PDB file of C-alpha atoms in Angstrom:
ATOM      1  CA  UNK A   1     -15.068  10.698  28.443  1.00 79.00           C
ATOM      2  CA  UNK A   2     -17.427   9.988  25.559  1.00 86.00           C
ATOM      3  CA  UNK A   3     -15.614  12.597  23.461  1.00 87.00           C
ATOM      4  CA  UNK A   4     -12.290  10.773  23.948  1.00 87.00           C
ATOM      5  CA  UNK A   5     -13.832   7.450  22.919  1.00 87.00           C
ATOM      6  CA  UNK A   6     -15.377   8.987  19.792  1.00 88.00           C
ATOM      7  CA  UNK A   7     -12.070  10.650  18.862  1.00 89.00           C
ATOM      8  CA  UNK A   8     -10.143   7.394  19.447  1.00 89.00           C
ATOM      9  CA  UNK A   9     -12.554   5.361  17.352  1.00 90.00           C
ATOM     10  CA  UNK A  10     -12.494   7.992  14.604  1.00 89.00           C
ATOM     11  CA  UNK A  11      -8.683   7.939  14.530  1.00 91.00           C
ATOM     12  CA  UNK A  12      -8.676   4.146  14.347  1.00 91.00           C
ATOM     13  CA  UNK A  13     -11.133   4.193  11.462  1.00 92.00           C
ATOM     14  CA  UNK A  14      -9.082   6.800   9.579  1.00 92.00           C
ATOM     15  CA  UNK A  15      -5.897   4.766  10.159  1.00 92.00           C
ATOM     16  CA  UNK A  16      -7.502   1.548   8.902  1.00 93.00           C
ATOM     17  CA  UNK A  17      -8.858   3.289   5.810  1.00 90.00           C
ATOM     18  CA  UNK A  18      -5.421   4.790   5.114  1.00 89.00           C
ATOM     19  CA  UNK A  19      -3.764   1.372   5.299  1.00 89.00           C
ATOM     20  CA  UNK A  20      -6.350  -0.202   3.007  1.00 89.00           C
ATOM     21  CA  UNK A  21      -6.092   2.713   0.558  1.00 86.00           C
ATOM     22  CA  UNK A  22      -2.304   2.403   0.448  1.00 84.00           C
ATOM     23  CA  UNK A  23      -2.676  -1.274  -0.510  1.00 82.00           C
ATOM     24  CA  UNK A  24      -4.480  -0.198  -3.683  1.00 86.00           C
ATOM     25  CA  UNK A  25      -2.837   3.142  -4.458  1.00 87.00           C
ATOM     26  CA  UNK A  26       0.805   2.011  -4.467  1.00 86.00           C
ATOM     27  CA  UNK A  27       0.366  -0.847  -7.004  1.00 87.00           C
ATOM     28  CA  UNK A  28      -1.721   1.455  -9.204  1.00 89.00           C
ATOM     29  CA  UNK A  29       1.038   4.081  -9.084  1.00 88.00           C
ATOM     30  CA  UNK A  30       3.688   1.475 -10.019  1.00 88.00           C
ATOM     31  CA  UNK A  31       1.524   0.269 -12.911  1.00 90.00           C
ATOM     32  CA  UNK A  32       0.946   3.812 -14.162  1.00 92.00           C
ATOM     33  CA  UNK A  33       4.666   4.656 -13.951  1.00 91.00           C
ATOM     34  CA  UNK A  34       5.654   1.431 -15.750  1.00 89.00           C
ATOM     35  CA  UNK A  35       3.191   1.993 -18.592  1.00 92.00           C
ATOM     36  CA  UNK A  36       4.245   5.617 -18.985  1.00 94.00           C
ATOM     37  CA  UNK A  37       7.993   4.929 -18.855  1.00 92.00           C
ATOM     38  CA  UNK A  38       8.014   1.556 -20.624  1.00 91.00           C
ATOM     39  CA  UNK A  39       9.352  -0.382 -17.640  1.00 92.00           C
ATOM     40  CA  UNK A  40       7.333  -3.543 -18.191  1.00 91.00           C
ATOM     41  CA  UNK A  41       9.582  -6.595 -18.299  1.00 93.00           C
ATOM     42  CA  UNK A  42       9.422 -10.361 -18.537  1.00 92.00           C
ATOM     43  CA  UNK A  43      11.285 -12.834 -16.383  1.00 93.00           C
ATOM     44  CA  UNK A  44      11.628 -16.456 -17.411  1.00 93.00           C
ATOM     45  CA  UNK A  45      10.682 -18.792 -14.605  1.00 90.00           C
ATOM     46  CA  UNK A  46       9.900 -22.340 -13.641  1.00 86.00           C
ATOM     47  CA  UNK A  47       7.186 -23.516 -11.300  1.00 79.00           C
ATOM     48  CA  UNK A  48       7.509 -25.832  -8.361  1.00 70.00           C
ATOM     49  CA  UNK A  49       5.266 -26.980  -5.532  1.00 59.00           C
ATOM     50  CA  UNK A  50       2.065 -25.183  -6.557  1.00 57.00           C
ATOM     51  CA  UNK A  51       0.264 -25.860  -3.274  1.00 59.00           C
ATOM     52  CA  UNK A  52       0.691 -24.481   0.228  1.00 63.00           C
ATOM     53  CA  UNK A  53      -1.808 -25.627   2.844  1.00 67.00           C
ATOM     54  CA  UNK A  54      -1.732 -22.231   4.577  1.00 72.00           C
ATOM     55  CA  UNK A  55      -1.938 -19.969   1.510  1.00 71.00           C
ATOM     56  CA  UNK A  56      -3.961 -22.148  -0.849  1.00 70.00           C
ATOM     57  CA  UNK A  57      -3.172 -23.122  -4.411  1.00 72.00           C
ATOM     58  CA  UNK A  58      -0.852 -21.023  -6.495  1.00 78.00           C
ATOM     59  CA  UNK A  59       2.149 -21.387  -8.759  1.00 80.00           C
ATOM     60  CA  UNK A  60       5.360 -21.068  -6.777  1.00 83.00           C
ATOM     61  CA  UNK A  61       7.845 -19.562  -9.233  1.00 87.00           C
ATOM     62  CA  UNK A  62      11.596 -19.899  -9.449  1.00 89.00           C
ATOM     63  CA  UNK A  63      12.689 -16.693 -11.219  1.00 91.00           C
ATOM     64  CA  UNK A  64      15.572 -16.621 -13.704  1.00 91.00           C
ATOM     65  CA  UNK A  65      18.415 -14.733 -12.041  1.00 92.00           C
ATOM     66  CA  UNK A  66      20.010 -13.716 -15.381  1.00 94.00           C
ATOM     67  CA  UNK A  67      16.792 -12.022 -16.512  1.00 93.00           C
ATOM     68  CA  UNK A  68      16.606 -10.082 -13.246  1.00 92.00           C
ATOM     69  CA  UNK A  69      20.224  -8.953 -13.594  1.00 92.00           C
ATOM     70  CA  UNK A  70      19.550  -7.799 -17.203  1.00 93.00           C
ATOM     71  CA  UNK A  71      16.560  -5.756 -16.070  1.00 92.00           C
ATOM     72  CA  UNK A  72      18.575  -4.188 -13.245  1.00 92.00           C
ATOM     73  CA  UNK A  73      21.420  -3.341 -15.643  1.00 91.00           C
ATOM     74  CA  UNK A  74      18.980  -1.782 -18.109  1.00 91.00           C
ATOM     75  CA  UNK A  75      17.299   0.292 -15.383  1.00 89.00           C
ATOM     76  CA  UNK A  76      20.559   1.041 -13.557  1.00 88.00           C
ATOM     77  CA  UNK A  77      18.996   0.259 -10.161  1.00 87.00           C
ATOM     78  CA  UNK A  78      18.054  -2.812  -8.146  1.00 88.00           C
ATOM     79  CA  UNK A  79      14.599  -4.339  -8.111  1.00 88.00           C
ATOM     80  CA  UNK A  80      13.126  -4.293  -4.607  1.00 85.00           C
ATOM     81  CA  UNK A  81      12.131  -7.624  -3.096  1.00 84.00           C
ATOM     82  CA  UNK A  82      11.791  -9.254  -6.517  1.00 87.00           C
ATOM     83  CA  UNK A  83      12.186 -12.753  -5.108  1.00 85.00           C
ATOM     84  CA  UNK A  84       9.548 -12.073  -2.474  1.00 85.00           C
ATOM     85  CA  UNK A  85       7.072 -10.028  -4.524  1.00 84.00           C
ATOM     86  CA  UNK A  86       7.119 -12.109  -7.701  1.00 86.00           C
ATOM     87  CA  UNK A  87       7.721 -15.688  -6.640  1.00 86.00           C
ATOM     88  CA  UNK A  88       4.064 -16.625  -6.138  1.00 86.00           C
ATOM     89  CA  UNK A  89       1.422 -16.383  -8.824  1.00 87.00           C
ATOM     90  CA  UNK A  90      -2.157 -16.844  -7.655  1.00 84.00           C
ATOM     91  CA  UNK A  91      -4.856 -18.295  -9.882  1.00 83.00           C
ATOM     92  CA  UNK A  92      -8.542 -19.042  -9.564  1.00 83.00           C
ATOM     93  CA  UNK A  93      -8.966 -22.219  -7.541  1.00 79.00           C
ATOM     94  CA  UNK A  94     -10.084 -24.399 -10.462  1.00 82.00           C
ATOM     95  CA  UNK A  95      -7.198 -23.155 -12.646  1.00 82.00           C
ATOM     96  CA  UNK A  96      -4.738 -23.761  -9.835  1.00 79.00           C
ATOM     97  CA  UNK A  97      -6.068 -27.314  -9.449  1.00 79.00           C
ATOM     98  CA  UNK A  98      -5.520 -27.904 -13.171  1.00 81.00           C
ATOM     99  CA  UNK A  99      -2.004 -26.498 -12.920  1.00 79.00           C
ATOM    100  CA  UNK A 100      -1.325 -28.727  -9.926  1.00 77.00           C
ATOM    101  CA  UNK A 101      -2.576 -31.779 -11.836  1.00 78.00           C
ATOM    102  CA  UNK A 102      -0.329 -30.936 -14.812  1.00 78.00           C
ATOM    103  CA  UNK A 103       2.722 -31.425 -12.680  1.00 74.00           C
ATOM    104  CA  UNK A 104       5.858 -29.360 -12.575  1.00 74.00           C
ATOM    105  CA  UNK A 105       7.558 -30.982 -15.587  1.00 78.00           C
ATOM    106  CA  UNK A 106       4.626 -30.528 -17.977  1.00 81.00           C
ATOM    107  CA  UNK A 107       4.059 -26.938 -16.898  1.00 83.00           C
ATOM    108  CA  UNK A 108       7.730 -25.996 -17.221  1.00 85.00           C
ATOM    109  CA  UNK A 109       7.787 -27.374 -20.771  1.00 89.00           C
ATOM    110  CA  UNK A 110       5.458 -24.457 -21.625  1.00 89.00           C
ATOM    111  CA  UNK A 111       8.348 -22.044 -20.896  1.00 91.00           C
ATOM    112  CA  UNK A 112       6.515 -19.746 -18.445  1.00 91.00           C
ATOM    113  CA  UNK A 113       7.407 -16.051 -18.270  1.00 93.00           C
ATOM    114  CA  UNK A 114       6.225 -13.623 -15.614  1.00 93.00           C
ATOM    115  CA  UNK A 115       5.518 -10.095 -16.822  1.00 93.00           C
ATOM    116  CA  UNK A 116       6.071  -7.389 -14.214  1.00 94.00           C
ATOM    117  CA  UNK A 117       5.606  -3.652 -13.836  1.00 94.00           C
ATOM    118  CA  UNK A 118       8.645  -1.865 -12.383  1.00 93.00           C
ATOM    119  CA  UNK A 119       8.226   1.434 -10.567  1.00 90.00           C
ATOM    120  CA  UNK A 120      10.701   4.311 -10.310  1.00 87.00           C
ATOM    121  CA  UNK A 121      12.228   3.013  -7.086  1.00 87.00           C
ATOM    122  CA  UNK A 122      12.488  -0.635  -8.158  1.00 88.00           C
ATOM    123  CA  UNK A 123       9.158  -1.667  -6.674  1.00 89.00           C
ATOM    124  CA  UNK A 124       7.511  -4.398  -8.723  1.00 91.00           C
ATOM    125  CA  UNK A 125       3.935  -5.498  -9.318  1.00 92.00           C
ATOM    126  CA  UNK A 126       2.994  -8.670 -11.166  1.00 91.00           C
ATOM    127  CA  UNK A 127       1.164  -8.209 -14.436  1.00 92.00           C
ATOM    128  CA  UNK A 128       0.624 -11.631 -16.007  1.00 92.00           C
ATOM    129  CA  UNK A 129       2.093 -15.132 -16.233  1.00 92.00           C
ATOM    130  CA  UNK A 130       2.479 -16.267 -19.842  1.00 93.00           C
ATOM    131  CA  UNK A 131       3.120 -19.703 -21.329  1.00 91.00           C
ATOM    132  CA  UNK A 132       4.119 -20.793 -24.838  1.00 92.00           C
ATOM    133  CA  UNK A 133       1.921 -23.362 -26.571  1.00 89.00           C
ATOM    134  CA  UNK A 134       1.912 -24.392 -30.255  1.00 87.00           C
ATOM    135  CA  UNK A 135       3.841 -21.292 -31.272  1.00 87.00           C
ATOM    136  CA  UNK A 136       1.508 -18.943 -29.424  1.00 87.00           C
ATOM    137  CA  UNK A 137       2.046 -16.980 -26.257  1.00 92.00           C
ATOM    138  CA  UNK A 138      -0.944 -17.093 -23.910  1.00 90.00           C
ATOM    139  CA  UNK A 139      -1.784 -15.951 -20.402  1.00 93.00           C
ATOM    140  CA  UNK A 140      -1.687 -19.043 -18.193  1.00 89.00           C
ATOM    141  CA  UNK A 141      -5.387 -18.716 -17.330  1.00 89.00           C
ATOM    142  CA  UNK A 142      -6.337 -18.692 -21.029  1.00 90.00           C
ATOM    143  CA  UNK A 143      -4.117 -21.708 -21.713  1.00 90.00           C
ATOM    144  CA  UNK A 144      -5.698 -23.670 -18.872  1.00 87.00           C
ATOM    145  CA  UNK A 145      -9.207 -22.631 -19.905  1.00 86.00           C
ATOM    146  CA  UNK A 146      -8.746 -23.526 -23.594  1.00 84.00           C
ATOM    147  CA  UNK A 147      -6.205 -26.336 -23.766  1.00 74.00           C
ATOM    148  CA  UNK A 148      -5.360 -27.988 -20.489  1.00 65.00           C
ATOM    149  CA  UNK A 149      -8.696 -29.712 -19.819  1.00 62.00           C
TER     150      UNK A 149
END
């Protein structure tokens, strides 16, 4: 009886560790593939409603469909779940509060672009959200840290 319990608990632990490992290994593999094969792309986007009471503060992104179609044509395959995997960009809480205070119109005037890694099967991983300010292109966190306050 005790042997069965120990085996069951051991299997559960191994399963949980496998799931957690997969959460880190797959994005790392997509990133490695994208860097090696030059499949890092940018998608123009606009932000709307940067707050969700269940998920916290983040930038909800509306991705440019034309940019996605160009990427798919260049790669000759479809991006998997692009509208689900890349439509939310999470920031540190204080940065997200600043972004929320800026308002949608002011943020969208910065012409945001989301940079993504694309894996061999069309899987995507977010890299960085960039904005344009005074002729420079900056990661959104750097812009908020240096200029938005």
